[in-house]
Short mmCIF file of C-alpha atoms and ligand atoms in Angstrom, two decimals:
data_model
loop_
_atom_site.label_atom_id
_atom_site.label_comp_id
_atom_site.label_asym_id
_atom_site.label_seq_id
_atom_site.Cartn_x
_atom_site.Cartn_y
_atom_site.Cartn_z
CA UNK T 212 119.50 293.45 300.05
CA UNK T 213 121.84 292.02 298.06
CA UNK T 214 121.34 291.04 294.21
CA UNK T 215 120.19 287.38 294.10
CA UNK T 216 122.07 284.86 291.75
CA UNK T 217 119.59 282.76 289.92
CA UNK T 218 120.73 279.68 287.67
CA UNK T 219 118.58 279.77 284.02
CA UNK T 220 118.51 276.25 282.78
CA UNK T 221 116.23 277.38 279.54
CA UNK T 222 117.33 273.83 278.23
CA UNK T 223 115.26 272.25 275.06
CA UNK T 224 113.01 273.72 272.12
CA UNK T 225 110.94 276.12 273.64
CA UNK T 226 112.51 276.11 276.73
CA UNK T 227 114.90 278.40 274.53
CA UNK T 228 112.07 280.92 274.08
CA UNK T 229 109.97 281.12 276.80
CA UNK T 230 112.83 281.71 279.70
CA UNK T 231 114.64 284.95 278.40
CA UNK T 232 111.04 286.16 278.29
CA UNK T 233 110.44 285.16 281.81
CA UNK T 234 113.63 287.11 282.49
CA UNK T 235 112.41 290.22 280.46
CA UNK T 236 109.59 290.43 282.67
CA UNK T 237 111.54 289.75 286.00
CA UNK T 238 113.84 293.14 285.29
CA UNK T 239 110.79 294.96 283.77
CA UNK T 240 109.02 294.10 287.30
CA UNK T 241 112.10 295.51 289.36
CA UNK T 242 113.57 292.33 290.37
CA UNK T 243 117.62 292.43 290.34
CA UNK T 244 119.25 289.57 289.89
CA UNK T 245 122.31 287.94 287.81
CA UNK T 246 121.64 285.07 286.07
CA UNK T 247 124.11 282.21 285.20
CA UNK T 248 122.85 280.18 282.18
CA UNK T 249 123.82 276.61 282.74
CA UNK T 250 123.80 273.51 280.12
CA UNK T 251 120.99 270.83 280.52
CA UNK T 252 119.21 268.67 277.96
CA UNK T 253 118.91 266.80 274.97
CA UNK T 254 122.27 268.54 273.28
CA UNK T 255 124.48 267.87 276.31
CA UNK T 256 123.09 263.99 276.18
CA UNK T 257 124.43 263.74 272.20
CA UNK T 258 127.80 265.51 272.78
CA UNK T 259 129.00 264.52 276.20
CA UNK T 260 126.54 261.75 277.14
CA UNK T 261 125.41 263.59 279.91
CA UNK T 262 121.87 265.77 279.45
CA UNK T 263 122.68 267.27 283.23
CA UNK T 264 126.48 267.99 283.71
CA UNK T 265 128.16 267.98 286.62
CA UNK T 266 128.69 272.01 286.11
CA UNK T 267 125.30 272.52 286.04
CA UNK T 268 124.68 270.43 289.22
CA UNK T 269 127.56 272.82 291.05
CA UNK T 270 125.96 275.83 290.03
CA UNK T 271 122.87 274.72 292.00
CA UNK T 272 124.54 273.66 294.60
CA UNK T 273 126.17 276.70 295.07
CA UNK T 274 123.38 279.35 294.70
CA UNK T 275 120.32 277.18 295.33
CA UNK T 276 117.36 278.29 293.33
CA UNK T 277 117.08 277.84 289.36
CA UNK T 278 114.70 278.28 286.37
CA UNK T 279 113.99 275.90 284.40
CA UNK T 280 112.39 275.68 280.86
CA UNK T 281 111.70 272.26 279.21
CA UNK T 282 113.77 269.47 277.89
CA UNK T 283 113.56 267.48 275.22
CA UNK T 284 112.83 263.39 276.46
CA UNK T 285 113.37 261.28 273.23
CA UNK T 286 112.91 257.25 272.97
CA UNK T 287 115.96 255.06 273.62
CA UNK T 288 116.31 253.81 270.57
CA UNK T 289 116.58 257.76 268.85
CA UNK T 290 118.92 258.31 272.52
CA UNK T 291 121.63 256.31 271.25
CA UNK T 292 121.53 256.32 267.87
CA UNK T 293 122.13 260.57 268.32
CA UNK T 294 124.95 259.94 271.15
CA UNK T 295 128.53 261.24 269.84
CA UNK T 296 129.69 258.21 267.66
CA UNK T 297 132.81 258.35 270.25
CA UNK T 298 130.61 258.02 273.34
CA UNK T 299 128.50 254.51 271.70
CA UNK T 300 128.91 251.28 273.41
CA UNK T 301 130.14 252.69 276.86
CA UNK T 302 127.02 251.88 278.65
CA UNK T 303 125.87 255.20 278.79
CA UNK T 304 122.10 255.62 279.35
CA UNK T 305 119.89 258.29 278.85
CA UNK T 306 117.86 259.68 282.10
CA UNK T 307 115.81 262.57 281.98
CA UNK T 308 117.28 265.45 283.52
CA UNK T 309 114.81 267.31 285.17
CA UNK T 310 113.54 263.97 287.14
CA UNK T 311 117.20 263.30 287.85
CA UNK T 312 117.35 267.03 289.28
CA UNK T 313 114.29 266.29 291.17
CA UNK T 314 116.12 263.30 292.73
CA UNK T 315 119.42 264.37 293.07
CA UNK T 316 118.45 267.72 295.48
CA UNK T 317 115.73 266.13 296.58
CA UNK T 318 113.46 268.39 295.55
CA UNK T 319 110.53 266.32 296.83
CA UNK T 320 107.67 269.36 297.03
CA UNK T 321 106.02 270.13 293.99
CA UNK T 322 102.76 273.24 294.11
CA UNK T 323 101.11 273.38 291.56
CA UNK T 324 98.73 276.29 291.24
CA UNK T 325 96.20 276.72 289.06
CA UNK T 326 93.97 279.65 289.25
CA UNK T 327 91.64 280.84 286.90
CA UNK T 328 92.63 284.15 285.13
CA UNK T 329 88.83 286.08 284.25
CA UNK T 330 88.16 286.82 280.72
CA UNK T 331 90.43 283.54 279.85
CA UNK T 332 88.86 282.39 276.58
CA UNK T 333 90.01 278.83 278.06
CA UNK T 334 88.38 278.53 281.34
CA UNK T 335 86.20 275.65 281.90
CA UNK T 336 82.32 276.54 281.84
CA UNK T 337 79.39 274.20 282.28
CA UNK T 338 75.69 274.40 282.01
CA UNK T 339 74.35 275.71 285.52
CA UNK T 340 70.96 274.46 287.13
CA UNK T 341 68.98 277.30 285.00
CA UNK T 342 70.05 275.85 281.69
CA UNK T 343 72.53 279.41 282.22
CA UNK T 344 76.10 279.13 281.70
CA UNK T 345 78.20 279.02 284.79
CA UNK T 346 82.14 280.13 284.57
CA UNK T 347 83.42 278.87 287.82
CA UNK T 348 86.43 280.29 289.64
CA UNK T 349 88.54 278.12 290.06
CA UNK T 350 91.56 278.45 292.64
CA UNK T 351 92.90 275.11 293.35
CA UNK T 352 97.24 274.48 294.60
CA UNK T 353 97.81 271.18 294.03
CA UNK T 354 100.89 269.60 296.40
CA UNK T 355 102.72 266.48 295.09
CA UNK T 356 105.01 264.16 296.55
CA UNK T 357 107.92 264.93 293.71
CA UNK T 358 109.96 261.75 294.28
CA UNK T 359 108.70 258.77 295.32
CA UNK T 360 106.09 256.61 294.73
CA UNK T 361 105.18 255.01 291.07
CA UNK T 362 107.98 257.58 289.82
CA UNK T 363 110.31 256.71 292.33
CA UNK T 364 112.14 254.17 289.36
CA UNK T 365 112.15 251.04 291.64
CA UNK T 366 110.76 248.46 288.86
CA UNK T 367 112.14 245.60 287.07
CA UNK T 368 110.96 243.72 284.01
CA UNK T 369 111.41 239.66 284.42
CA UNK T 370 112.77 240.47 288.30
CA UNK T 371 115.80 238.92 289.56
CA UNK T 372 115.35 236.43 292.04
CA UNK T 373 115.91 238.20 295.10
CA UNK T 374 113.30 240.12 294.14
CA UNK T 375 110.78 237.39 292.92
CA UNK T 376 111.37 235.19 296.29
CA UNK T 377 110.40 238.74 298.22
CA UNK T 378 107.39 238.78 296.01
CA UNK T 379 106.64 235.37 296.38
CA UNK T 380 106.34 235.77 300.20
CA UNK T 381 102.99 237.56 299.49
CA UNK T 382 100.09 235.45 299.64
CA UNK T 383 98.45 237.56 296.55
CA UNK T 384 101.33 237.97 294.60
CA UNK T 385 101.69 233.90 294.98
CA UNK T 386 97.71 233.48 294.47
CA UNK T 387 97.67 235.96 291.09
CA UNK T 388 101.17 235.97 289.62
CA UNK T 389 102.61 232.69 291.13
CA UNK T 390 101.85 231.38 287.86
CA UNK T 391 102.68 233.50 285.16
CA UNK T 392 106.41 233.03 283.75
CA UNK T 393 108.89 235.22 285.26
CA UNK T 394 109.87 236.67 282.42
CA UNK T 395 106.25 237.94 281.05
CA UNK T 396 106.42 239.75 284.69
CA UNK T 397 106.70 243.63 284.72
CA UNK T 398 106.93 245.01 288.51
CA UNK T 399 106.88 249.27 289.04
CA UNK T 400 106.80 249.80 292.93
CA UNK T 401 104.96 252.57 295.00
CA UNK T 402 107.03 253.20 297.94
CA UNK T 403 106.18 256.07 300.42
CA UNK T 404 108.35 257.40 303.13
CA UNK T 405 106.97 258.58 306.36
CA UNK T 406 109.00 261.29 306.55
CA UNK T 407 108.47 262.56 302.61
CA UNK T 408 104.83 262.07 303.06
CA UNK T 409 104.62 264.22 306.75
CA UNK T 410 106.66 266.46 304.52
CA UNK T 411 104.25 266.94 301.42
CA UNK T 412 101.49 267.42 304.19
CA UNK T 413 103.16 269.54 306.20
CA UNK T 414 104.22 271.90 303.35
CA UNK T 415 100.82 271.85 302.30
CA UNK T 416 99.15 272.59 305.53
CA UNK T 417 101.64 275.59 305.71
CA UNK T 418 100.77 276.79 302.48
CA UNK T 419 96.33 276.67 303.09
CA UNK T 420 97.39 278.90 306.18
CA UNK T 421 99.14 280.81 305.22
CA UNK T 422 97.24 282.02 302.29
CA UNK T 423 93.75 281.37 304.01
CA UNK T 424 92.88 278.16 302.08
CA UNK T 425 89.79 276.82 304.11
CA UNK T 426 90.34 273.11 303.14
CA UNK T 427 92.70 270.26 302.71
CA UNK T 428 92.01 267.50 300.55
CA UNK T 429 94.21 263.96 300.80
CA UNK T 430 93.51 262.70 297.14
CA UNK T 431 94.94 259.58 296.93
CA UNK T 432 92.80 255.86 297.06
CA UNK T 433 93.12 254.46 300.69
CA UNK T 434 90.15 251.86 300.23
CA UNK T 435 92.39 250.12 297.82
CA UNK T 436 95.81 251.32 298.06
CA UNK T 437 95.63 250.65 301.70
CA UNK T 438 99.53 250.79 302.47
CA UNK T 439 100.81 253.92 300.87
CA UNK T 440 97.51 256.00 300.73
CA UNK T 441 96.36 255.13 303.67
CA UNK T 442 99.75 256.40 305.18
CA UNK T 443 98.95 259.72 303.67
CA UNK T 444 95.66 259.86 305.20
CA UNK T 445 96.63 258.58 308.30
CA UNK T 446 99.20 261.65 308.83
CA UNK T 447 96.88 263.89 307.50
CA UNK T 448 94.72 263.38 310.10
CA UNK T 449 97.20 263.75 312.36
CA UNK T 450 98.84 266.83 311.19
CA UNK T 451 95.23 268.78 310.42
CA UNK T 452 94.94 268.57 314.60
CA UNK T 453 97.90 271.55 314.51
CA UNK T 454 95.32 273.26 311.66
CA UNK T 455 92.59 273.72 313.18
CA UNK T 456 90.71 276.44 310.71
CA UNK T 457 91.29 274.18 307.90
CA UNK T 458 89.13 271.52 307.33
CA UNK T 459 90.41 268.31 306.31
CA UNK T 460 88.75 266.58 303.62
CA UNK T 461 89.99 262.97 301.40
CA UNK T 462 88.48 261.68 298.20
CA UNK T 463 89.86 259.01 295.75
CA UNK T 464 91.73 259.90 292.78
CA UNK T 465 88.89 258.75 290.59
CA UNK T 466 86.05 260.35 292.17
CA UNK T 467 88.35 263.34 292.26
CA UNK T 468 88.35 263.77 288.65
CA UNK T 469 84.91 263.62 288.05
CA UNK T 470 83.81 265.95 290.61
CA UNK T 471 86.98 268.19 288.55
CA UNK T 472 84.22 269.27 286.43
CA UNK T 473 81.33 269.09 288.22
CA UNK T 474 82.51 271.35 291.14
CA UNK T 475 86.17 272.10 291.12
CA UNK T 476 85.73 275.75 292.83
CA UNK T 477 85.20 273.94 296.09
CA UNK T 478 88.83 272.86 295.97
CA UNK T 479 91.81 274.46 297.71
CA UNK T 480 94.68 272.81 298.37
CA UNK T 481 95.20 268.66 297.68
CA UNK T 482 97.74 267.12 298.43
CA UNK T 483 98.30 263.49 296.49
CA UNK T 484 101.80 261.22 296.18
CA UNK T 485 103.92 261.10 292.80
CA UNK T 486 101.63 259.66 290.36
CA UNK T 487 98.10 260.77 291.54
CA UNK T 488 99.40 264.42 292.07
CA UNK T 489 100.90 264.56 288.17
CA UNK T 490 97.00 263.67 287.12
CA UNK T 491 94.55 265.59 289.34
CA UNK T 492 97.28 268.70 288.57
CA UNK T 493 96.90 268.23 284.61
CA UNK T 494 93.13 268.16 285.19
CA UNK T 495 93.23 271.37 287.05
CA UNK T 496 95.33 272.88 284.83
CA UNK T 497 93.06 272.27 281.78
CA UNK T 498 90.55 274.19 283.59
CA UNK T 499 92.03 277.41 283.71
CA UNK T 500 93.73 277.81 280.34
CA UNK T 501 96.23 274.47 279.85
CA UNK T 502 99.74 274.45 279.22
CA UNK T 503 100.01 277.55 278.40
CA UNK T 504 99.24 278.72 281.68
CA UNK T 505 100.92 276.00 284.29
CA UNK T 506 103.16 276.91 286.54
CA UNK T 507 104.88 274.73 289.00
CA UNK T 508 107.58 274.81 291.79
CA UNK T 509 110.04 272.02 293.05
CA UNK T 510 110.96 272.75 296.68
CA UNK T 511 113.91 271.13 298.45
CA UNK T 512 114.63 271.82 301.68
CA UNK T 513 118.12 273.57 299.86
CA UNK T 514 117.57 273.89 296.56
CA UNK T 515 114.43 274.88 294.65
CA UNK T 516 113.56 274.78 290.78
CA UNK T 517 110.53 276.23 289.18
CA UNK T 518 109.28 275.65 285.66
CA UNK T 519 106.21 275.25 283.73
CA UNK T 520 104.57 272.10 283.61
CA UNK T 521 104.81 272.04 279.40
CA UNK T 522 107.34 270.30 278.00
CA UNK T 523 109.99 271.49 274.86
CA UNK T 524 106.91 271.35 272.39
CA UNK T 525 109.58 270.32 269.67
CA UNK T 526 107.21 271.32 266.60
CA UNK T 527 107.40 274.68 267.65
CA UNK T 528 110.95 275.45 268.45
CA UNK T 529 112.34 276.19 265.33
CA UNK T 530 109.93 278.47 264.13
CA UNK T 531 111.12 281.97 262.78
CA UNK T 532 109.06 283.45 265.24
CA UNK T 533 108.23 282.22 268.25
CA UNK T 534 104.22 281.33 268.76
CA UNK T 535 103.80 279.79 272.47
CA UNK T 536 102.63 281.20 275.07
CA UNK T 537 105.27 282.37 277.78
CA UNK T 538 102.81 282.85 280.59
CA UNK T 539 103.21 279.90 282.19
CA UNK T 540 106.73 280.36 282.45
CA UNK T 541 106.37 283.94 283.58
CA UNK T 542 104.22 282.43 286.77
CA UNK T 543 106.70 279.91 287.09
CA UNK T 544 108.71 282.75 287.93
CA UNK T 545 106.65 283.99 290.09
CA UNK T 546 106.47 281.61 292.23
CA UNK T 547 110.18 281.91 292.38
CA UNK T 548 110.01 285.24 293.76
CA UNK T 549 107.68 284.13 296.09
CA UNK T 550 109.82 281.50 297.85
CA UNK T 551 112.67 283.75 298.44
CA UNK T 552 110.72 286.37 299.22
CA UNK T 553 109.71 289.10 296.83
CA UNK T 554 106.26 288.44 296.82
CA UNK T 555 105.51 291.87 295.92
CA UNK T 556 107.00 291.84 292.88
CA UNK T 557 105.19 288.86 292.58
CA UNK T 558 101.54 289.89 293.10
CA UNK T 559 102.50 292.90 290.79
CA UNK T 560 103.21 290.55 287.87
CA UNK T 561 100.28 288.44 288.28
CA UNK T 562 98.10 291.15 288.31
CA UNK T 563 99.77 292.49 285.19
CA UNK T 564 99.05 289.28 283.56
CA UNK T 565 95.55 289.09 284.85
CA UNK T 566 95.20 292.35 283.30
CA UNK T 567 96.01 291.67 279.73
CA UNK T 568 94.50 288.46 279.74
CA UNK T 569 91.01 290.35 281.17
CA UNK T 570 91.45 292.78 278.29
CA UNK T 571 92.27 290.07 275.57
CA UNK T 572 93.85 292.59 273.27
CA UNK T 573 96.99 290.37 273.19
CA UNK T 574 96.73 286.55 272.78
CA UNK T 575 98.56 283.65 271.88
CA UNK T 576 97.49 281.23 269.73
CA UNK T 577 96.28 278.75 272.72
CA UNK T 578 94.27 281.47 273.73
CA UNK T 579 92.51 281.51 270.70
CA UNK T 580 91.64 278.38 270.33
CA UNK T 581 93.67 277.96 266.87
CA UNK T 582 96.08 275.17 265.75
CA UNK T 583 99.87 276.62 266.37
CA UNK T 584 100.88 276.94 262.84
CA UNK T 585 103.58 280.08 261.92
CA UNK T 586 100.14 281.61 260.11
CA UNK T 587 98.80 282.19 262.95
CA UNK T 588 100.54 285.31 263.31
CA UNK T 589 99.10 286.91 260.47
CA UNK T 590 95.69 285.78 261.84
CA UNK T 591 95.36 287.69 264.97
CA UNK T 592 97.60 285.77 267.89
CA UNK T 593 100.35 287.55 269.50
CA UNK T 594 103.69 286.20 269.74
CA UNK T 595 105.76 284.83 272.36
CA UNK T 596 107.58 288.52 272.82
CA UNK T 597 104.62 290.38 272.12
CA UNK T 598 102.77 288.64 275.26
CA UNK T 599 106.05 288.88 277.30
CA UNK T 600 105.67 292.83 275.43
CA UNK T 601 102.84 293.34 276.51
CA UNK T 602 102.85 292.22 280.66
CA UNK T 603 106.25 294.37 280.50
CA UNK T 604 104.51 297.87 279.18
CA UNK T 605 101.82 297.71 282.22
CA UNK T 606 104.70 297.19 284.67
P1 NAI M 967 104.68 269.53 275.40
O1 NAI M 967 104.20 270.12 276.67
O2 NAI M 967 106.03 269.90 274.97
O3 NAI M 967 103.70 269.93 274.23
C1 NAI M 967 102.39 269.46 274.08
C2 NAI M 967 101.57 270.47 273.30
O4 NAI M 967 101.10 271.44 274.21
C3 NAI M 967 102.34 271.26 272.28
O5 NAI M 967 102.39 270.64 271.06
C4 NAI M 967 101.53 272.52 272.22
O6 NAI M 967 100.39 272.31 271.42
C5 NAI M 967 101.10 272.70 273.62
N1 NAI M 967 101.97 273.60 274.40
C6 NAI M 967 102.98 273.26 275.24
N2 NAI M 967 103.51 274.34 275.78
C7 NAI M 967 102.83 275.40 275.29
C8 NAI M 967 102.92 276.80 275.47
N3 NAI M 967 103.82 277.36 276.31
N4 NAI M 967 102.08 277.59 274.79
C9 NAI M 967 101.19 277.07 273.97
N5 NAI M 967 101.05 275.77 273.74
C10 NAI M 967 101.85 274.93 274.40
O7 NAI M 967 104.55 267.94 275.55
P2 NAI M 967 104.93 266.77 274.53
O8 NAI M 967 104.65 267.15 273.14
O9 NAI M 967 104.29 265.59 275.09
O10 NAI M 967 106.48 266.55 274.71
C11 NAI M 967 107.47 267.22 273.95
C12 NAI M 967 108.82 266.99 274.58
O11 NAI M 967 108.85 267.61 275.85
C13 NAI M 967 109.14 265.51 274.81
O12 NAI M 967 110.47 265.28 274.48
C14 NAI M 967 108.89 265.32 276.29
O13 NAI M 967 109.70 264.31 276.81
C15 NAI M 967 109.30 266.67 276.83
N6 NAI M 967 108.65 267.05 278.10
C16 NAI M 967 109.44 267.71 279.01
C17 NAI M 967 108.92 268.17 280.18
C18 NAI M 967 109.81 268.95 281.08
O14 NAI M 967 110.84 269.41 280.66
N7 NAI M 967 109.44 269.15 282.33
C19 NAI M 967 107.52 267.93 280.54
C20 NAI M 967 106.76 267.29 279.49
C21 NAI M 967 107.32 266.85 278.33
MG1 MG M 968 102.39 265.75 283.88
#
């Protein structure tokens, strides 16, 4: 076969430092590739008022699947005052660029695994029915809708009129809000598509078969939501007819996260919109190790990104030596190899990394529970290249 082209996009703070471990690992592992660095992020916003340039949007285009580390998202106010004095007061506004990726290839499936990894000093435990301590496995994919929805960006503080007179033709909005000044009015909408909803399901329905998930769950809030959750439900049901060894299940978002603790081994795949699908993931996630262990893929039906769910963790960047933990950009990775194809490199990696984590001879400060300070080092945690060090010398 010939040697894949990936685009690295290591972008903010520790972005920097977690990626070219990623990569260490990928070549370690056997996978051949070249890899084009391209420009996103907070630097690109303050010199060309642009945090994703056009370049970098080309260089996806043209060889479809990129890694991604973290950028740096700053308020407005510290957005313009560190834009290039020559590029103030020219209307330019800062977007993040990783939701303006999302949006711009449409990368509207995000998975979101998170598995437990045994011997994880992290995992979640609770108090059995024996007053014995119960460590339960935990291997939940969470599917989001990736673009639409409460994140979809259609919301207006004091809305124009067009907008109010729309709003106005609702007999609630007219009941509860006909009174309140238009200007003390702040409107975010959740919009759902038929067609990106069948295509969250659909994805996810694919993905329980394929890797013999047994159940489904719809996690969304259709007694109250009733337009754009009950959509989802509604063509859930419909879809699970073509699945018929996976059992459908729905709960609301709210129940969902209490049962998170209570019995979140019965979960396989769940599938929620935008908003909903961000939370229940970060719940999961906590369960099996955090940040430091999320992983995440955005699927297009061209272009795909993966990247750990962590952001650039700004406090950390500049230290001399690198503290955070690069595993969940490493299964980030993995999941890359796994949509185009080299899933046995893939399995070999994660077993790696279930290996040293099982062993616990090499840990990063998350792992041990300790505040990331640069001491930490001298107190027993591993470094960023000694993890990536250490899943390279077993492969
Ligand atoms: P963050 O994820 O960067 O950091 C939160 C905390 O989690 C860190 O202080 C650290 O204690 C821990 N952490 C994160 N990654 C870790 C790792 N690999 N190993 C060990 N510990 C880790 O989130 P925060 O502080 O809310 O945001 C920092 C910046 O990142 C902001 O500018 C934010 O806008 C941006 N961000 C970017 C994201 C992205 O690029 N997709 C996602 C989330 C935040
Ligand atoms: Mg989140």
């Amino acid at each position: 076969m010939s040697k894949r082209t990936i685009i690295s996009m290591p972008g903010d703070g520790i972005g920097k430092t977690v990626l070219p471990e990623a990569i260490r690992v990928l070549e370690a592992a056997g996978f051949e590739a070249d890899y084009i660095h391209a420009d996103i992020g907070w630097e690109f916003w303050c010199a060309e008022g642009d945090p994703l340039p056009q370049r970098t949007i080309d260089l996806l285009e043209e060889h479809k699947i990129g890694l991604f580390g973290a950028i740096t998202s700053k308020p407005k106010s510290d957005a313009d005052a560190e834009l290039a004095p020559e590029l103030r007061d020219k209307g330019l506004v800062y977007y993040s660029p990783i939701v303006a990726l999302r949006q711009h290839f449409n990368l509207d499936i995000c998975a979101r695994p998170c598995q437990t990894f045994k011997g994880n000093s992290l995992n979640f435990i609770r108090r059995g029915a024996h007053d014995g301590v119960e460590e339960p496995e935990v291997d939940t994919v969470i599917f989001r809708q990736n673009t639409e929805g409460l994140y979809g960006g259609v919301e207006w503080s004091n809305p124009p009129d067009q907008v109010y007179e729309a709003l106005m033709t609702h007999p609630k909005f007219s009941k509860n809000f006909g009174d309140v000044p238009r200007d003390e009015l702040s409107v975010s909408t959740r919009i759902f598509s038929r067609q990106a909803t069948e295509r969250i399901l659909r994805a996810a329905f694919e993905y329980a078969r394929q890797f013999g998930y047994k159940s489904l769950t719809v996690c969304e809030k259709p007694n109250v939501i009733r337009e754009t959750s009950g959509m989802m439900l509604a063509l859930g049901k419909e879809i699970a007819a073509e699945y018929p060894g996976i059992a459908l299940w729905d709960t609301n978002i709210d129940a969902q996260m209490m049962w998170l603790t209570k019995n979140p081994e019965d979960y396989g795949v769940i599938v929620a919109g935008n908003m909903f699908g961000d939370i229940i993931s970060d719940g999961f996630a906590g369960l099996v190790g955090g940040l430091g262990f999320a992983c995440s893929a955005n699927v297009g039906e061209e272009v795909a990104v993966f990247e750990p769910t962590h952001g650039s963790a700004p406090k950390y960047a500049d230290y001399e030596t690198s503290i955070v933990n690069p595993i969940a950009m490493i299964l980030s990775a993995c999941m890359m190899l796994d949509h185009i194809g080299e899933t046995e490199i893939a399995t070999k990696i994660r077993v790696v990394i279930a290996e040293v984590v099982e062993e616990g001879q090499v840990r990063t400060y998350d792992m041990m529970k300790m505040r990331g300070k640069p001491e930490v080092l001298q107190q027993g945690a591993a470094s960023t290249t000694q993890m990536a060090d250490a899943v390279i010398a077993k492969l």
